[in-house]
Structures are given as C-alpha cells and as structure tokens.
PDB file of C-alpha atoms and ligand atoms in Angstrom:
ATOM      1  CA  MET A 357       0.000   0.000   0.000  1.00 91.00           C
ATOM      2  CA  VAL A 358       1.193   3.497  -0.801  1.00 95.00           C
ATOM      3  CA  SER A 359       0.566   6.381   1.610  1.00 97.00           C
ATOM      4  CA  LEU A 360       1.279  10.070   1.153  1.00 98.00           C
ATOM      5  CA  ARG A 361       3.237  12.053   3.710  1.00 98.00           C
ATOM      6  CA  VAL A 362       3.436  15.829   3.796  1.00 98.00           C
ATOM      7  CA  LEU A 363       6.961  16.812   4.795  1.00 98.00           C
ATOM      8  CA  THR A 364       8.401  19.307   7.247  1.00 96.00           C
ATOM      9  CA  GLY A 365      11.962  20.619   7.274  1.00 95.00           C
ATOM     10  CA  ASP A 366      13.052  17.778   9.560  1.00 96.00           C
ATOM     11  CA  ASP A 367      12.061  15.285   6.857  1.00 97.00           C
ATOM     12  CA  TRP A 368      14.867  16.496   4.579  1.00 95.00           C
ATOM     13  CA  PRO A 369      16.641  13.078   4.515  1.00 95.00           C
ATOM     14  CA  LEU A 370      13.452  11.513   3.105  1.00 96.00           C
ATOM     15  CA  TRP A 371      13.090  14.237   0.486  1.00 96.00           C
ATOM     16  CA  ARG A 372      16.769  13.838  -0.402  1.00 94.00           C
ATOM     17  CA  GLU A 373      16.398  10.058  -0.749  1.00 95.00           C
ATOM     18  CA  ALA A 374      13.378  10.491  -3.040  1.00 97.00           C
ATOM     19  CA  ARG A 375      14.898  13.284  -5.110  1.00 95.00           C
ATOM     20  CA  LEU A 376      18.211  11.499  -5.665  1.00 94.00           C
ATOM     21  CA  ALA A 377      16.305   8.346  -6.648  1.00 95.00           C
ATOM     22  CA  ALA A 378      14.207  10.390  -9.096  1.00 96.00           C
ATOM     23  CA  LEU A 379      17.230  12.068 -10.699  1.00 94.00           C
ATOM     24  CA  ALA A 380      19.057   8.731 -10.986  1.00 94.00           C
ATOM     25  CA  ASP A 381      16.001   6.924 -12.387  1.00 97.00           C
ATOM     26  CA  ALA A 382      14.693   9.531 -14.818  1.00 96.00           C
ATOM     27  CA  PRO A 383      17.422  11.997 -15.863  1.00 93.00           C
ATOM     28  CA  HIS A 384      15.501  12.507 -19.136  1.00 92.00           C
ATOM     29  CA  ALA A 385      12.580  13.984 -17.172  1.00 94.00           C
ATOM     30  CA  PHE A 386      14.254  16.709 -15.148  1.00 93.00           C
ATOM     31  CA  LYS A 387      16.158  19.882 -15.820  1.00 88.00           C
ATOM     32  CA  ALA A 388      18.247  19.296 -12.688  1.00 84.00           C
ATOM     33  CA  ARG A 389      21.070  16.799 -12.846  1.00 80.00           C
ATOM     34  CA  LEU A 390      22.052  14.243 -10.210  1.00 77.00           C
ATOM     35  CA  GLY A 391      25.466  15.893  -9.968  1.00 75.00           C
ATOM     36  CA  ASP A 392      23.822  19.183  -8.982  1.00 78.00           C
ATOM     37  CA  TRP A 393      22.692  17.644  -5.712  1.00 74.00           C
ATOM     38  CA  PRO A 394      25.545  16.149  -3.682  1.00 68.00           C
ATOM     39  CA  ARG A 395      24.577  13.604  -1.049  1.00 65.00           C
ATOM     40  CA  GLY A 396      25.461  15.828   1.892  1.00 66.00           C
ATOM     41  CA  GLY A 397      24.429  19.427   2.296  1.00 83.00           C
ATOM     42  CA  GLU A 398      21.649  19.295   4.878  1.00 90.00           C
ATOM     43  CA  GLU A 399      21.356  23.067   4.678  1.00 90.00           C
ATOM     44  CA  ARG A 400      20.524  23.033   0.987  1.00 88.00           C
ATOM     45  CA  TRP A 401      17.979  20.226   1.232  1.00 92.00           C
ATOM     46  CA  ARG A 402      16.371  21.780   4.288  1.00 93.00           C
ATOM     47  CA  ALA A 403      16.174  25.170   2.555  1.00 91.00           C
ATOM     48  CA  ARG A 404      14.292  23.580  -0.356  1.00 90.00           C
ATOM     49  CA  LEU A 405      11.849  21.890   2.015  1.00 92.00           C
ATOM     50  CA  THR A 406      11.224  24.954   4.142  1.00 94.00           C
ATOM     51  CA  LEU A 407      10.699  27.383   1.288  1.00 93.00           C
ATOM     52  CA  PRO A 408       7.958  29.690   2.644  1.00 94.00           C
ATOM     53  CA  GLY A 409       4.512  28.650   1.431  1.00 93.00           C
ATOM     54  CA  ALA A 410       5.704  25.417  -0.162  1.00 96.00           C
ATOM     55  CA  HIS A 411       4.039  22.005   0.144  1.00 97.00           C
ATOM     56  CA  ASN A 412       6.123  18.882  -0.317  1.00 98.00           C
ATOM     57  CA  VAL A 413       4.848  15.346  -0.304  1.00 98.00           C
ATOM     58  CA  VAL A 414       6.409  11.907  -0.584  1.00 98.00           C
ATOM     59  CA  ALA A 415       4.597   8.678  -1.439  1.00 98.00           C
ATOM     60  CA  LEU A 416       5.751   5.907   0.882  1.00 98.00           C
ATOM     61  CA  ARG A 417       5.635   2.147   0.375  1.00 97.00           C
ATOM     62  CA  ASP A 418       6.969   0.029   3.241  1.00 95.00           C
ATOM     63  CA  GLY A 419       8.521   3.166   4.694  1.00 93.00           C
ATOM     64  CA  ARG A 420      10.569   3.937   1.581  1.00 95.00           C
ATOM     65  CA  PRO A 421       9.913   6.674  -0.997  1.00 97.00           C
ATOM     66  CA  ALA A 422       7.915   5.444  -4.000  1.00 97.00           C
ATOM     67  CA  GLY A 423       7.142   8.893  -5.361  1.00 98.00           C
ATOM     68  CA  MET A 424       7.228  12.601  -4.676  1.00 98.00           C
ATOM     69  CA  ALA A 425       5.844  15.991  -5.677  1.00 98.00           C
ATOM     70  CA  GLY A 426       6.180  19.559  -4.533  1.00 98.00           C
ATOM     71  CA  GLY A 427       4.126  22.722  -4.745  1.00 97.00           C
ATOM     72  CA  VAL A 428       5.841  26.100  -4.599  1.00 96.00           C
ATOM     73  CA  PRO A 429       4.444  29.631  -4.655  1.00 94.00           C
ATOM     74  CA  GLY A 430       4.507  31.334  -8.042  1.00 90.00           C
ATOM     75  CA  GLN A 431       3.589  34.776  -9.303  1.00 87.00           C
ATOM     76  CA  GLY A 432       0.232  36.471  -9.825  1.00 88.00           C
ATOM     77  CA  GLY A 433      -2.016  34.016  -8.004  1.00 89.00           C
ATOM     78  CA  ALA A 434      -0.284  30.995  -9.502  1.00 96.00           C
ATOM     79  CA  VAL A 435       1.534  28.170  -7.774  1.00 97.00           C
ATOM     80  CA  GLU A 436       3.803  25.595  -9.368  1.00 97.00           C
ATOM     81  CA  LEU A 437       3.807  21.817  -9.357  1.00 98.00           C
ATOM     82  CA  ARG A 438       7.408  20.589  -9.222  1.00 97.00           C
ATOM     83  CA  SER A 439       9.533  17.459  -8.981  1.00 97.00           C
ATOM     84  CA  LEU A 440       6.790  14.921  -9.756  1.00 98.00           C
ATOM     85  CA  TRP A 441       8.196  11.400  -9.785  1.00 98.00           C
ATOM     86  CA  VAL A 442       6.821   7.908  -9.279  1.00 98.00           C
ATOM     87  CA  GLY A 443       9.329   5.074  -8.862  1.00 98.00           C
ATOM     88  CA  PRO A 444       9.359   2.372 -11.560  1.00 97.00           C
ATOM     89  CA  GLY A 445       7.834  -0.222  -9.192  1.00 95.00           C
ATOM     90  CA  ALA A 446       4.853   1.997  -8.386  1.00 97.00           C
ATOM     91  CA  ARG A 447       3.971   3.276 -11.861  1.00 96.00           C
ATOM     92  CA  GLY A 448       0.643   2.670 -13.523  1.00 95.00           C
ATOM     93  CA  GLN A 449      -1.154   2.425 -10.161  1.00 96.00           C
ATOM     94  CA  GLY A 450      -2.518   5.935  -9.798  1.00 96.00           C
ATOM     95  CA  VAL A 451       0.276   7.215  -7.526  1.00 98.00           C
ATOM     96  CA  GLY A 452       0.929  10.109  -9.926  1.00 98.00           C
ATOM     97  CA  ASP A 453      -2.793  10.943  -9.771  1.00 98.00           C
ATOM     98  CA  ARG A 454      -2.696  11.032  -5.982  1.00 98.00           C
ATOM     99  CA  LEU A 455       0.415  13.200  -5.864  1.00 98.00           C
ATOM    100  CA  ILE A 456      -1.019  15.684  -8.353  1.00 98.00           C
ATOM    101  CA  GLY A 457      -4.328  15.646  -6.441  1.00 98.00           C
ATOM    102  CA  GLU A 458      -2.527  16.407  -3.175  1.00 98.00           C
ATOM    103  CA  VAL A 459      -0.658  19.386  -4.661  1.00 98.00           C
ATOM    104  CA  GLU A 460      -3.809  20.643  -6.378  1.00 98.00           C
ATOM    105  CA  ALA A 461      -5.793  20.441  -3.109  1.00 97.00           C
ATOM    106  CA  TRP A 462      -3.052  22.419  -1.370  1.00 97.00           C
ATOM    107  CA  ALA A 463      -3.077  24.983  -4.210  1.00 97.00           C
ATOM    108  CA  LEU A 464      -6.842  25.443  -3.830  1.00 96.00           C
ATOM    109  CA  ARG A 465      -6.559  25.780  -0.044  1.00 94.00           C
ATOM    110  CA  SER A 466      -3.849  28.394  -0.450  1.00 93.00           C
ATOM    111  CA  GLY A 467      -6.170  30.463  -2.685  1.00 94.00           C
ATOM    112  CA  ALA A 468      -4.204  30.041  -5.926  1.00 96.00           C
ATOM    113  CA  THR A 469      -6.105  30.612  -9.159  1.00 96.00           C
ATOM    114  CA  THR A 470      -3.731  28.676 -11.434  1.00 97.00           C
ATOM    115  CA  LEU A 471      -1.496  25.636 -11.065  1.00 98.00           C
ATOM    116  CA  ARG A 472       1.471  25.757 -13.430  1.00 98.00           C
ATOM    117  CA  LEU A 473       4.193  23.298 -14.358  1.00 98.00           C
ATOM    118  CA  ALA A 474       7.019  22.757 -16.793  1.00 97.00           C
ATOM    119  CA  VAL A 475       7.583  19.493 -18.642  1.00 97.00           C
ATOM    120  CA  LEU A 476      10.466  18.494 -20.868  1.00 96.00           C
ATOM    121  CA  PRO A 477       9.545  18.408 -24.570  1.00 94.00           C
ATOM    122  CA  ASP A 478       9.987  14.648 -25.048  1.00 92.00           C
ATOM    123  CA  ASN A 479       8.308  13.513 -21.824  1.00 97.00           C
ATOM    124  CA  ALA A 480       5.102  12.205 -23.417  1.00 96.00           C
ATOM    125  CA  PRO A 481       3.928  10.025 -20.472  1.00 95.00           C
ATOM    126  CA  ALA A 482       4.091  12.955 -18.062  1.00 97.00           C
ATOM    127  CA  ALA A 483       2.459  15.364 -20.521  1.00 98.00           C
ATOM    128  CA  ALA A 484      -0.381  12.833 -21.041  1.00 97.00           C
ATOM    129  CA  LEU A 485      -0.848  12.516 -17.292  1.00 97.00           C
ATOM    130  CA  TYR A 486      -1.006  16.292 -16.935  1.00 98.00           C
ATOM    131  CA  ARG A 487      -3.510  16.632 -19.793  1.00 98.00           C
ATOM    132  CA  ARG A 488      -5.683  14.008 -18.113  1.00 97.00           C
ATOM    133  CA  HIS A 489      -5.663  16.225 -15.017  1.00 97.00           C
ATOM    134  CA  GLY A 490      -6.829  19.267 -16.969  1.00 97.00           C
ATOM    135  CA  PHE A 491      -3.510  20.984 -17.649  1.00 98.00           C
ATOM    136  CA  VAL A 492      -3.183  22.577 -21.068  1.00 98.00           C
ATOM    137  CA  PRO A 493      -0.056  23.797 -22.856  1.00 97.00           C
ATOM    138  CA  THR A 494       0.226  27.571 -22.516  1.00 97.00           C
ATOM    139  CA  GLY A 495       2.416  27.795 -25.606  1.00 96.00           C
ATOM    140  CA  GLY A 496       5.082  29.315 -23.396  1.00 95.00           C
ATOM    141  CA  LEU A 497       8.624  28.043 -23.063  1.00 96.00           C
ATOM    142  CA  GLY A 498      10.461  27.615 -19.772  1.00 94.00           C
ATOM    143  CA  ASP A 499      14.103  27.346 -18.835  1.00 93.00           C
ATOM    144  CA  LEU A 500      16.835  26.348 -21.238  1.00 92.00           C
ATOM    145  CA  LEU A 501      17.838  22.690 -20.846  1.00 90.00           C
ATOM    146  CA  PRO A 502      21.365  21.371 -20.365  1.00 84.00           C
ATOM    147  CA  ASP A 503      21.641  20.656 -24.127  1.00 87.00           C
ATOM    148  CA  GLY A 504      21.738  24.433 -24.548  1.00 90.00           C
ATOM    149  CA  VAL A 505      19.056  24.312 -27.261  1.00 93.00           C
ATOM    150  CA  SER A 506      15.726  22.911 -26.002  1.00 92.00           C
ATOM    151  CA  ARG A 507      13.429  24.517 -23.504  1.00 95.00           C
ATOM    152  CA  GLU A 508      10.801  23.295 -21.073  1.00 96.00           C
ATOM    153  CA  ARG A 509       7.164  23.376 -22.217  1.00 97.00           C
ATOM    154  CA  LEU A 510       4.808  25.214 -19.862  1.00 97.00           C
ATOM    155  CA  MET A 511       1.372  23.890 -18.939  1.00 98.00           C
ATOM    156  CA  ALA A 512      -1.300  25.384 -16.687  1.00 98.00           C
ATOM    157  CA  LYS A 513      -4.584  24.454 -15.068  1.00 98.00           C
ATOM    158  CA  PRO A 514      -7.095  27.073 -13.927  1.00 97.00           C
ATOM    159  CA  LEU A 515      -8.276  26.369 -10.390  1.00 96.00           C
ATOM    160  CA  GLY A 516     -11.856  27.588 -10.669  1.00 78.00           C
ATOM    161  CA  ARG A 517     -14.587  26.702  -8.238  1.00 62.00           C
ATOM    162  CA  PRO A 518     -16.650  23.653  -9.129  1.00 58.00           C
ATOM    163  CA  PRO A 519     -19.747  24.425 -11.250  1.00 50.00           C
ATOM    164  CA  ASP A 520     -22.403  26.281  -9.270  1.00 53.00           C
ATOM    165  CA  ARG A 521     -25.315  23.844  -9.457  1.00 52.00           C
ATOM    166  CA  GLU A 522     -27.872  26.304  -8.086  1.00 48.00           C
ATOM    167  CA  THR A 523     -26.955  28.836 -10.737  1.00 44.00           C
ATOM    168  CA  ASP A 524     -27.188  26.141 -13.407  1.00 45.00           C
ATOM    169  CA  HIS A 525     -30.600  25.139 -12.034  1.00 45.00           C
ATOM    170  CA  ALA A 526     -31.777  28.759 -11.984  1.00 43.00           C
ATOM    171  CA  ARG A 527     -30.790  29.003 -15.649  1.00 42.00           C
ATOM    172  CA  GLY A 528     -33.033  26.027 -16.368  1.00 44.00           C
ATOM    173  CA  ARG A 529     -30.224  23.597 -17.294  1.00 41.00           C
TER     174      ARG A 529
HETATM  175  C1  COA B1471       5.074  10.378 -15.313  1.00 67.34           C
HETATM  176  C2  COA B1471       4.878   9.597 -14.014  1.00 67.34           C
HETATM  177  C3  COA B1471       4.894  10.576 -12.838  1.00 67.34           C
HETATM  178  C4  COA B1471       3.515   8.901 -14.084  1.00 67.34           C
HETATM  179  O1  COA B1471       3.249   8.302 -12.808  1.00 67.34           O
HETATM  180  P1  COA B1471       2.201   7.079 -12.671  1.00 67.34           P
HETATM  181  O2  COA B1471       1.797   7.005 -11.239  1.00 67.34           O
HETATM  182  O3  COA B1471       2.748   5.876 -13.295  1.00 67.34           O
HETATM  183  O4  COA B1471       0.992   7.638 -13.500  1.00 67.34           O
HETATM  184  P2  COA B1471      -0.143   6.789 -14.195  1.00 67.34           P
HETATM  185  O5  COA B1471      -0.422   5.544 -13.421  1.00 67.34           O
HETATM  186  O6  COA B1471      -1.279   7.714 -14.405  1.00 67.34           O
HETATM  187  O7  COA B1471       0.499   6.438 -15.590  1.00 67.34           O
HETATM  188  C5  COA B1471       0.803   7.488 -16.486  1.00 67.34           C
HETATM  189  C6  COA B1471       1.306   6.915 -17.781  1.00 67.34           C
HETATM  190  O8  COA B1471       2.523   6.189 -17.526  1.00 67.34           O
HETATM  191  C7  COA B1471       2.567   5.031 -18.383  1.00 67.34           C
HETATM  192  N1  COA B1471       2.627   3.812 -17.536  1.00 67.34           N
HETATM  193  C8  COA B1471       1.617   3.106 -17.004  1.00 67.34           C
HETATM  194  N2  COA B1471       2.087   2.056 -16.335  1.00 67.34           N
HETATM  195  C9  COA B1471       3.421   2.102 -16.426  1.00 67.34           C
HETATM  196  C10 COA B1471       4.462   1.280 -15.919  1.00 67.34           C
HETATM  197  N3  COA B1471       4.227   0.206 -15.191  1.00 67.34           N
HETATM  198  N4  COA B1471       5.736   1.648 -16.205  1.00 67.34           N
HETATM  199  C11 COA B1471       6.001   2.742 -16.940  1.00 67.34           C
HETATM  200  N5  COA B1471       5.033   3.554 -17.434  1.00 67.34           N
HETATM  201  C12 COA B1471       3.774   3.227 -17.192  1.00 67.34           C
HETATM  202  C13 COA B1471       1.345   5.057 -19.212  1.00 67.34           C
HETATM  203  O9  COA B1471       1.658   5.693 -20.432  1.00 67.34           O
HETATM  204  C14 COA B1471       0.386   5.908 -18.410  1.00 67.34           C
HETATM  205  O10 COA B1471      -0.543   6.560 -19.231  1.00 67.34           O
HETATM  206  P3  COA B1471      -2.053   5.935 -19.350  1.00 67.34           P
HETATM  207  O11 COA B1471      -2.705   6.157 -18.015  1.00 67.34           O
HETATM  208  O12 COA B1471      -2.664   6.764 -20.415  1.00 67.34           O
HETATM  209  O13 COA B1471      -1.894   4.501 -19.688  1.00 67.34           O
HETATM  210  C15 COA B1471       5.969   8.516 -13.820  1.00 67.34           C
HETATM  211  O14 COA B1471       6.000   7.708 -14.980  1.00 67.34           O
HETATM  212  C16 COA B1471       7.354   9.090 -13.606  1.00 67.34           C
HETATM  213  O15 COA B1471       7.708   9.445 -12.482  1.00 67.34           O
HETATM  214  N6  COA B1471       8.172   9.216 -14.655  1.00 67.34           N
HETATM  215  C17 COA B1471       9.540   9.691 -14.546  1.00 67.34           C
HETATM  216  C18 COA B1471       9.631  11.092 -13.967  1.00 67.34           C
HETATM  217  C19 COA B1471       8.768  12.081 -14.703  1.00 67.34           C
HETATM  218  O16 COA B1471       8.598  12.016 -15.908  1.00 67.34           O
HETATM  219  N7  COA B1471       8.245  13.071 -13.938  1.00 67.34           N
HETATM  220  C20 COA B1471       7.474  14.167 -14.487  1.00 67.34           C
HETATM  221  C21 COA B1471       8.382  15.353 -14.662  1.00 67.34           C
HETATM  222  S1  COA B1471       7.518  16.685 -15.472  1.00 67.34           S
END
C-alpha cells in the first residue's frame, strides 16, 4: 500500500532520498542533474523543504519513498507543481494521480487561481498525465535545458470553483 506524507523541514533526509532516486532513475525527465545535488548538504535540502509557502509530499511504500511531488508559490495568483516522480515499481497504479491531487488540493486551499508546471519536450507520459488532469499547454517556453538548445514546455490548469449547481438550475439547465 502506498501512503502520502506531507513533509516538514526535519524530513529532509526523506526528500533527499526520493529526489536522488528520481534524478538517478529519470534523468531525461528533469532539468536538474544528479550531480547538482551532492549527497550531503543538509542546509541546501532543508532550505528547499522549508521554502515559505511550499508544500512537499512523498509517497511511501513500506517506509521507503515510492514517489514525490512539490508545490511552490509562483507569481500572480499561480503556484507551481514541481519534482513529480513515481518510482518504476509503483507506476501505472494511480500514484501520480494522488500526488497531483494532493498538490492541487493544497493549491486550492492556499487560494491560488492557477497551477502551473514545466515538462520536458519529449516527456510524453508525463504530458499525457497532466492533460488528463486538466492541464493545457500555454504555448510558453520555460528554462533552457542542459543541451543548450531545447526549452521546457509550460502547462497550466485554472483552479476555478466547481460548477455552481444552483446557478445552473436557476438558468433552467
Ligand atoms: C510520469 C509519471 C509521474 C507517471 O506516474 P504514474 O503514477 O505511473 O501515472 P499513471 O499511473 O497515471 O500512468 C501514467 C502513464 O505512464 C505510463 N505507464 C503506465 N504504467 C506504467 C508502468 N508500469 N511503467 C512505466 N510507465 C507506465 C502510461 O503511459 C500511463 O498513461 P495511461 O494512463 O494513459 O496509460 C511517472 O512515470 C514518472 O515518475 N516518470 C519519470 C519522472 C517524470 O517524468 N516526472 C514528471 C516530470 S515533469
């Protein structure tokens, strides 16, 4: 069984374990490189986890990280979904759905109007997952990738309120 755990600063070793596993497993999926994140450096890991207004979650199976995702404050009423990863042994079981759902619920609670993300151009499985969750390409390009040529593709999901049933009823729908 997989459970989700929302992390505090003291959970930095767990976040580090998950993030290093993600970068080792799926270097094609992330702008960051494994070599950018040395194994030590508590201060740096803790700083990432305690970023004001951020929400970081790890999926645990038998006490070990099976996935992760983070939400960080953005600009103009937007927040960003970051670092989504599901370990190879846990894929295809809805863990990605749960992680996205957790970050989206946090985004709604924090009053954000848009949830944004960046996906690498050739990451079709992730882009499909995001589309299934209502994200659409904005047409915008994100950061330059290590190849020095390609750029991230930006996607966004408006976080509107659910349809107002009374209003729909009043309109005779
Ligand atoms: C993208 C990712 C988060 C999806 O997580 P997940 O929990 O497997 O999500 P889903 O179960 O919804 O599967 C998503 C897609 O992965 C593929 N998939 C399904 N089972 C799989 C498996 N056992 N192994 C590999 N891929 C599988 C399918 O294409 C699926 O799409 P479908 O639902 O239309 O069939 C995960 O594959 C991953 O971490 N990949 C590497 C890191 C990454 O790309 N992160 C996103 C950065 S933007």
